[in-house]
Short mmCIF file of C-alpha atoms in Angstrom, two decimals:
data_model
loop_
_atom_site.label_atom_id
_atom_site.label_comp_id
_atom_site.label_asym_id
_atom_site.label_seq_id
_atom_site.Cartn_x
_atom_site.Cartn_y
_atom_site.Cartn_z
CA MET A 1034 11.70 -0.33 57.27
CA ARG A 1035 9.56 -0.81 60.38
CA ALA A 1036 9.27 -3.28 63.22
CA GLU A 1037 6.13 -5.36 63.77
CA SER A 1038 6.10 -7.90 66.63
CA GLY A 1039 9.86 -7.78 66.75
CA VAL A 1040 10.22 -8.46 63.02
CA GLU A 1041 11.58 -5.91 60.56
CA VAL A 1042 9.40 -5.47 57.50
CA LEU A 1043 10.83 -3.85 54.38
CA GLN A 1044 8.47 -1.22 52.97
CA LYS A 1045 8.53 -1.24 49.17
CA ARG A 1046 8.29 2.12 47.49
CA SER A 1047 5.58 2.64 44.90
CA VAL A 1048 6.71 3.66 41.39
CA PRO A 1049 4.91 4.04 38.05
CA VAL A 1050 5.66 1.38 35.43
CA GLY A 1051 7.42 3.95 33.23
CA ALA A 1052 10.01 4.67 35.93
CA LEU A 1053 11.48 1.19 35.42
CA PHE A 1054 11.97 1.95 31.72
CA GLU A 1055 13.94 5.16 32.30
CA ASN A 1056 17.31 3.48 32.89
CA MET A 1057 16.60 0.11 31.31
CA PRO A 1058 19.36 -1.07 28.95
CA VAL A 1059 18.53 -2.06 25.39
CA THR A 1060 18.78 -5.86 25.17
CA SER A 1061 18.35 -8.60 22.62
CA GLN A 1062 14.80 -9.06 23.93
CA HIS A 1063 13.96 -5.55 22.76
CA TRP A 1064 15.45 -6.27 19.34
CA GLN A 1065 13.48 -9.51 19.08
CA ALA A 1066 10.12 -8.00 20.00
CA GLY A 1067 10.87 -4.84 18.01
CA LEU A 1068 11.66 -6.71 14.80
CA VAL A 1069 8.49 -8.80 15.06
CA LEU A 1070 6.40 -5.64 15.47
CA PHE A 1071 8.35 -3.90 12.70
CA PHE A 1072 7.41 -6.65 10.27
CA SER A 1073 3.82 -6.46 11.54
CA PHE A 1074 3.77 -2.89 10.27
CA VAL A 1075 5.44 -4.00 7.02
CA ILE A 1076 2.69 -6.58 6.51
CA GLU A 1077 0.01 -3.99 7.21
CA SER A 1078 1.35 -1.78 4.42
CA TRP A 1079 1.74 -4.75 2.10
CA GLU A 1080 -1.86 -5.87 2.59
CA MET A 1081 -3.30 -2.39 2.15
CA MET A 1082 -1.51 -1.94 -1.17
CA ILE A 1083 -2.01 -5.35 -2.77
CA VAL A 1084 -5.48 -4.73 -4.29
CA ILE A 1085 -4.27 -1.44 -5.77
CA LEU A 1086 -1.49 -3.27 -7.61
CA ALA A 1087 -3.74 -6.15 -8.69
CA SER A 1088 -6.65 -3.89 -9.70
CA ALA A 1089 -6.02 -4.18 -13.46
CA SER A 1090 -6.30 -7.97 -13.31
CA ILE A 1091 -9.41 -7.79 -11.11
CA GLY A 1092 -11.04 -5.21 -13.37
CA GLY A 1093 -10.40 -7.36 -16.41
CA GLU A 1094 -12.05 -10.45 -14.92
CA PHE A 1095 -15.14 -8.71 -13.56
CA GLN A 1096 -15.42 -6.14 -16.37
CA LEU A 1097 -15.23 -3.19 -13.96
CA ASP A 1098 -15.20 0.48 -14.82
CA GLY A 1099 -12.96 3.05 -13.17
CA THR A 1100 -15.51 3.93 -10.49
CA GLN A 1101 -15.95 0.32 -9.44
CA ILE A 1102 -12.20 -0.26 -9.30
CA GLY A 1103 -11.76 2.87 -7.20
CA SER A 1104 -14.53 1.75 -4.85
CA LEU A 1105 -12.93 -1.68 -4.50
CA ILE A 1106 -9.54 -0.14 -3.67
CA GLY A 1107 -11.21 2.02 -1.03
CA SER A 1108 -13.20 -0.83 0.55
CA ILE A 1109 -10.40 -1.94 2.89
CA TYR A 1110 -9.92 1.65 4.07
CA LEU A 1111 -13.66 2.08 4.62
CA GLY A 1112 -13.58 -1.09 6.72
CA MET A 1113 -10.89 0.44 8.89
CA ILE A 1114 -13.23 3.22 10.06
CA PRO A 1115 -15.50 0.95 12.16
CA GLY A 1116 -12.53 -1.39 12.64
CA CYS A 1117 -10.41 1.20 14.45
CA LEU A 1118 -13.33 2.13 16.69
CA LEU A 1119 -13.87 -1.53 17.57
CA TRP A 1120 -10.23 -2.49 18.07
CA GLY A 1121 -9.53 0.72 19.97
CA LYS A 1122 -11.75 -0.69 22.73
CA LEU A 1123 -10.47 -4.26 22.43
CA VAL A 1124 -6.79 -3.29 22.64
CA ASP A 1125 -7.44 -1.91 26.12
CA LYS A 1126 -9.83 -4.68 27.12
CA ILE A 1127 -8.02 -7.87 26.04
CA GLY A 1128 -4.49 -6.53 25.66
CA ARG A 1129 -2.11 -5.51 22.89
CA LYS A 1130 -0.80 -9.02 22.27
CA GLN A 1131 -4.14 -10.82 22.04
CA SER A 1132 -5.55 -8.02 19.87
CA MET A 1133 -2.74 -8.36 17.34
CA ILE A 1134 -2.97 -12.15 17.34
CA PHE A 1135 -6.72 -12.09 16.67
CA SER A 1136 -6.39 -9.25 14.16
CA PHE A 1137 -3.80 -11.06 12.04
CA GLY A 1138 -5.63 -14.38 12.29
CA LEU A 1139 -9.00 -12.93 11.27
CA TYR A 1140 -7.43 -10.90 8.49
CA GLY A 1141 -5.68 -13.95 7.04
CA ILE A 1142 -8.92 -15.96 6.96
CA ILE A 1143 -11.13 -13.21 5.49
CA SER A 1144 -8.51 -12.13 2.96
CA LEU A 1145 -8.05 -15.73 1.80
CA ILE A 1146 -11.82 -16.02 1.33
CA SER A 1147 -11.73 -12.85 -0.80
CA ALA A 1148 -9.32 -14.60 -3.20
CA PHE A 1149 -12.16 -17.01 -4.06
CA SER A 1150 -14.78 -14.31 -4.67
CA LEU A 1151 -17.33 -15.21 -7.33
CA THR A 1152 -18.64 -11.70 -7.89
CA TYR A 1153 -17.50 -8.11 -7.59
CA GLU A 1154 -19.90 -7.57 -4.68
CA MET A 1155 -18.47 -10.54 -2.77
CA LEU A 1156 -14.94 -9.27 -3.33
CA TRP A 1157 -15.88 -5.75 -2.21
CA TRP A 1158 -17.41 -6.91 1.07
CA THR A 1159 -14.67 -9.39 1.91
CA ARG A 1160 -12.08 -6.64 1.37
CA PHE A 1161 -14.20 -4.34 3.57
CA LEU A 1162 -14.23 -6.99 6.31
CA SER A 1163 -10.49 -7.48 5.79
CA GLY A 1164 -10.09 -3.82 6.66
CA VAL A 1165 -12.14 -4.26 9.83
CA ALA A 1166 -9.97 -7.22 10.85
CA LEU A 1167 -6.62 -5.62 9.99
CA SER A 1168 -7.45 -2.49 12.01
CA GLY A 1169 -6.34 -4.29 15.16
CA VAL A 1170 -2.77 -4.27 13.86
CA LEU A 1171 -3.12 -0.63 12.84
CA VAL A 1172 -4.37 0.42 16.29
CA ALA A 1173 -2.04 -1.69 18.43
CA THR A 1174 1.36 -1.71 16.73
CA PHE A 1175 2.75 1.70 17.67
CA PRO A 1176 1.65 1.83 21.35
CA TYR A 1177 2.63 -1.82 21.81
CA PHE A 1178 6.06 -1.18 20.27
CA GLU A 1179 6.72 1.88 22.44
CA GLU A 1180 5.51 0.25 25.66
CA LEU A 1181 8.17 -2.46 25.37
CA LEU A 1182 11.16 -0.16 24.80
CA PRO A 1183 13.39 1.86 27.15
CA MET A 1184 12.36 5.51 27.20
CA LYS A 1185 15.69 6.73 25.84
CA VAL A 1186 15.19 5.01 22.47
CA ARG A 1187 11.44 5.31 21.94
CA GLY A 1188 11.51 8.37 19.69
CA LYS A 1189 14.22 7.03 17.41
CA ALA A 1190 12.68 3.56 17.34
CA ALA A 1191 9.28 4.96 16.32
CA VAL A 1192 10.92 6.49 13.24
CA TYR A 1193 12.45 3.12 12.36
CA LEU A 1194 9.05 1.45 12.81
CA ALA A 1195 7.44 3.94 10.42
CA SER A 1196 10.03 3.03 7.79
CA GLY A 1197 8.29 -0.34 7.53
CA TRP A 1198 5.60 1.24 5.35
CA PRO A 1199 7.74 1.61 2.17
CA VAL A 1200 9.24 -1.83 2.85
CA GLY A 1201 5.72 -3.29 2.82
CA TYR A 1202 4.94 -1.47 -0.41
CA LEU A 1203 8.03 -3.00 -2.03
CA LEU A 1204 6.94 -6.47 -0.88
CA ALA A 1205 3.51 -5.86 -2.40
CA ILE A 1206 5.15 -4.89 -5.71
CA GLY A 1207 7.35 -8.00 -5.59
CA THR A 1208 4.40 -10.30 -4.85
CA THR A 1209 2.39 -8.78 -7.67
CA TYR A 1210 5.28 -9.14 -10.11
CA LEU A 1211 5.93 -12.80 -9.18
CA PHE A 1212 2.30 -13.94 -9.41
CA MET A 1213 0.77 -11.60 -11.98
CA GLU A 1214 0.77 -14.24 -14.70
CA LEU A 1215 -1.27 -16.53 -12.42
CA GLY A 1216 -3.86 -13.82 -11.81
CA TRP A 1217 -5.09 -11.64 -8.97
CA ARG A 1218 -6.48 -14.56 -6.99
CA TRP A 1219 -2.98 -15.93 -6.50
CA ILE A 1220 -1.66 -12.50 -5.58
CA ILE A 1221 -4.26 -11.98 -2.87
CA GLY A 1222 -4.14 -15.61 -1.75
CA VAL A 1223 -0.37 -15.60 -1.24
CA SER A 1224 -0.54 -12.22 0.50
CA SER A 1225 -3.19 -13.59 2.87
CA LEU A 1226 -0.63 -16.04 4.24
CA ALA A 1227 0.97 -13.07 5.98
CA GLY A 1228 -1.85 -13.49 8.52
CA LEU A 1229 0.21 -16.36 9.92
CA TRP A 1230 2.49 -13.70 11.41
CA PHE A 1231 0.31 -13.98 14.52
CA LEU A 1232 2.43 -17.04 15.35
CA ALA A 1233 5.55 -14.85 15.59
CA ILE A 1234 3.76 -12.41 17.89
CA ALA A 1235 2.52 -15.25 20.09
CA ALA A 1236 6.01 -16.75 20.35
CA PHE A 1237 8.35 -13.77 20.56
CA VAL A 1238 6.53 -10.67 21.86
CA PRO A 1239 5.51 -10.35 25.52
CA GLU A 1240 2.39 -8.51 26.61
CA SER A 1241 2.77 -4.83 27.44
CA PRO A 1242 3.74 -4.42 31.12
CA TYR A 1243 1.80 -1.14 31.12
CA TRP A 1244 -1.38 -2.98 30.18
CA LEU A 1245 -0.70 -5.81 32.64
CA ALA A 1246 -0.14 -3.39 35.51
CA GLY A 1247 -3.26 -1.46 34.54
CA LYS A 1248 -5.26 -4.68 34.86
CA GLY A 1249 -3.82 -5.37 38.32
CA ARG A 1250 -1.53 -8.16 37.06
CA HIS A 1251 1.53 -6.64 38.70
CA SER A 1252 3.54 -9.84 39.11
CA GLU A 1253 3.19 -10.59 35.38
CA ALA A 1254 4.18 -7.02 34.53
CA LYS A 1255 7.31 -7.41 36.65
CA GLU A 1256 8.15 -10.70 34.93
CA VAL A 1257 7.93 -9.01 31.51
CA ILE A 1258 10.12 -6.10 32.65
CA ASP A 1259 12.65 -8.57 34.09
CA LYS A 1260 12.64 -10.52 30.82
CA LEU A 1261 13.07 -7.39 28.69
CA SER A 1262 16.01 -6.23 30.82
CA LYS A 1263 17.46 -9.78 30.80
CA GLY A 1264 17.67 -9.81 34.59
CA THR A 1265 19.79 -6.67 34.92
CA MET A 1266 17.04 -4.86 36.86
CA GLN A 1267 15.90 -7.73 39.05
CA ARG A 1268 16.99 -6.12 42.31
CA GLU A 1269 15.20 -2.87 41.50
CA ILE A 1270 12.07 -4.69 40.34
CA ASN A 1271 11.87 -6.70 43.55
CA SER A 1272 12.24 -3.58 45.71
CA VAL A 1273 9.23 -1.70 44.33
CA GLU A 1274 5.48 -1.93 43.96
CA LEU A 1275 4.02 -0.88 40.63
CA ALA A 1276 1.70 2.10 40.66
CA VAL A 1277 -0.81 2.79 37.91
CA GLU A 1278 -1.97 6.29 37.09
CA ASN A 1279 -5.72 6.76 37.14
CA VAL A 1280 -6.29 7.73 33.51
CA LYS A 1281 -9.81 8.44 32.33
CA THR A 1282 -10.82 6.47 29.27
CA GLY A 1283 -11.37 8.66 26.23
CA SER A 1284 -14.61 8.88 24.28
CA PHE A 1285 -16.13 10.94 21.48
CA PRO A 1286 -18.44 12.89 23.83
CA LEU A 1287 -15.42 13.70 26.00
CA ALA A 1288 -13.35 14.76 22.99
CA LEU A 1289 -16.16 17.09 21.87
CA HIS A 1290 -16.66 18.56 25.32
CA LYS A 1291 -16.43 22.35 25.35
CA LYS A 1292 -13.53 22.36 27.80
CA CYS A 1293 -11.46 20.01 25.62
CA VAL A 1294 -12.24 22.02 22.49
CA ARG A 1295 -11.16 25.23 24.25
CA ASN A 1296 -7.90 23.61 25.36
CA LEU A 1297 -7.17 22.35 21.85
CA SER A 1298 -7.84 25.77 20.32
CA LYS A 1299 -5.57 27.35 22.93
CA TYR A 1300 -2.66 25.05 22.01
CA SER A 1301 -3.19 25.61 18.30
CA GLU A 1302 -2.83 29.37 18.58
#
């Protein structure tokens, strides 16, 4: 506190965003956002498995051999290679929330188009593009999930989030079983409706306060932290200024730099 022109001015201390998560209580807001992101991961698993389970029906219609079926199954994963590189940049540029909203929306549209494929080649490329689109969910879910939770539960919660993968596989099996008699187009078409999950993210999951603070939107970051804590940290939030660590953006040239390689080899010994 200091005096300026006879007026006392309270000096706010500067703290990193993570410091406010150290003693934050777990609230219903965390459960709400966490469950939405958990089912995002479930849907990701579901969508990646659905063509595998419907491959016999697809192969029968297009008269495919084993190599073609294998290539078709792999198309979504091949699409995720450029997709992860693209979304890795977008997640930091436009935010975790917007990235997941666009990723789910684009995936739903492209996947639905794939259900109307007229040829094997059309199906292959639409599944490839589905992989590109769905990569946004793959890239964003885990960091987004962790950045909304109190530090004391992040490790345990990450394990629970990972358990969504077998749940998604079971949903894929159930969808295939229910619609198999109607054919693979129905299986993929119904599964594509999971892209509407972007509505749940838009409604129930706030943007990452880490990302907001990193973009200089400190007041919005504080609002999210206050909402997550359900007002229990309002006094502490109002008494601090958020500080953002100057972190250098990663890149492939940087990762392959001799110094980084030496450091990695040192830790692996």
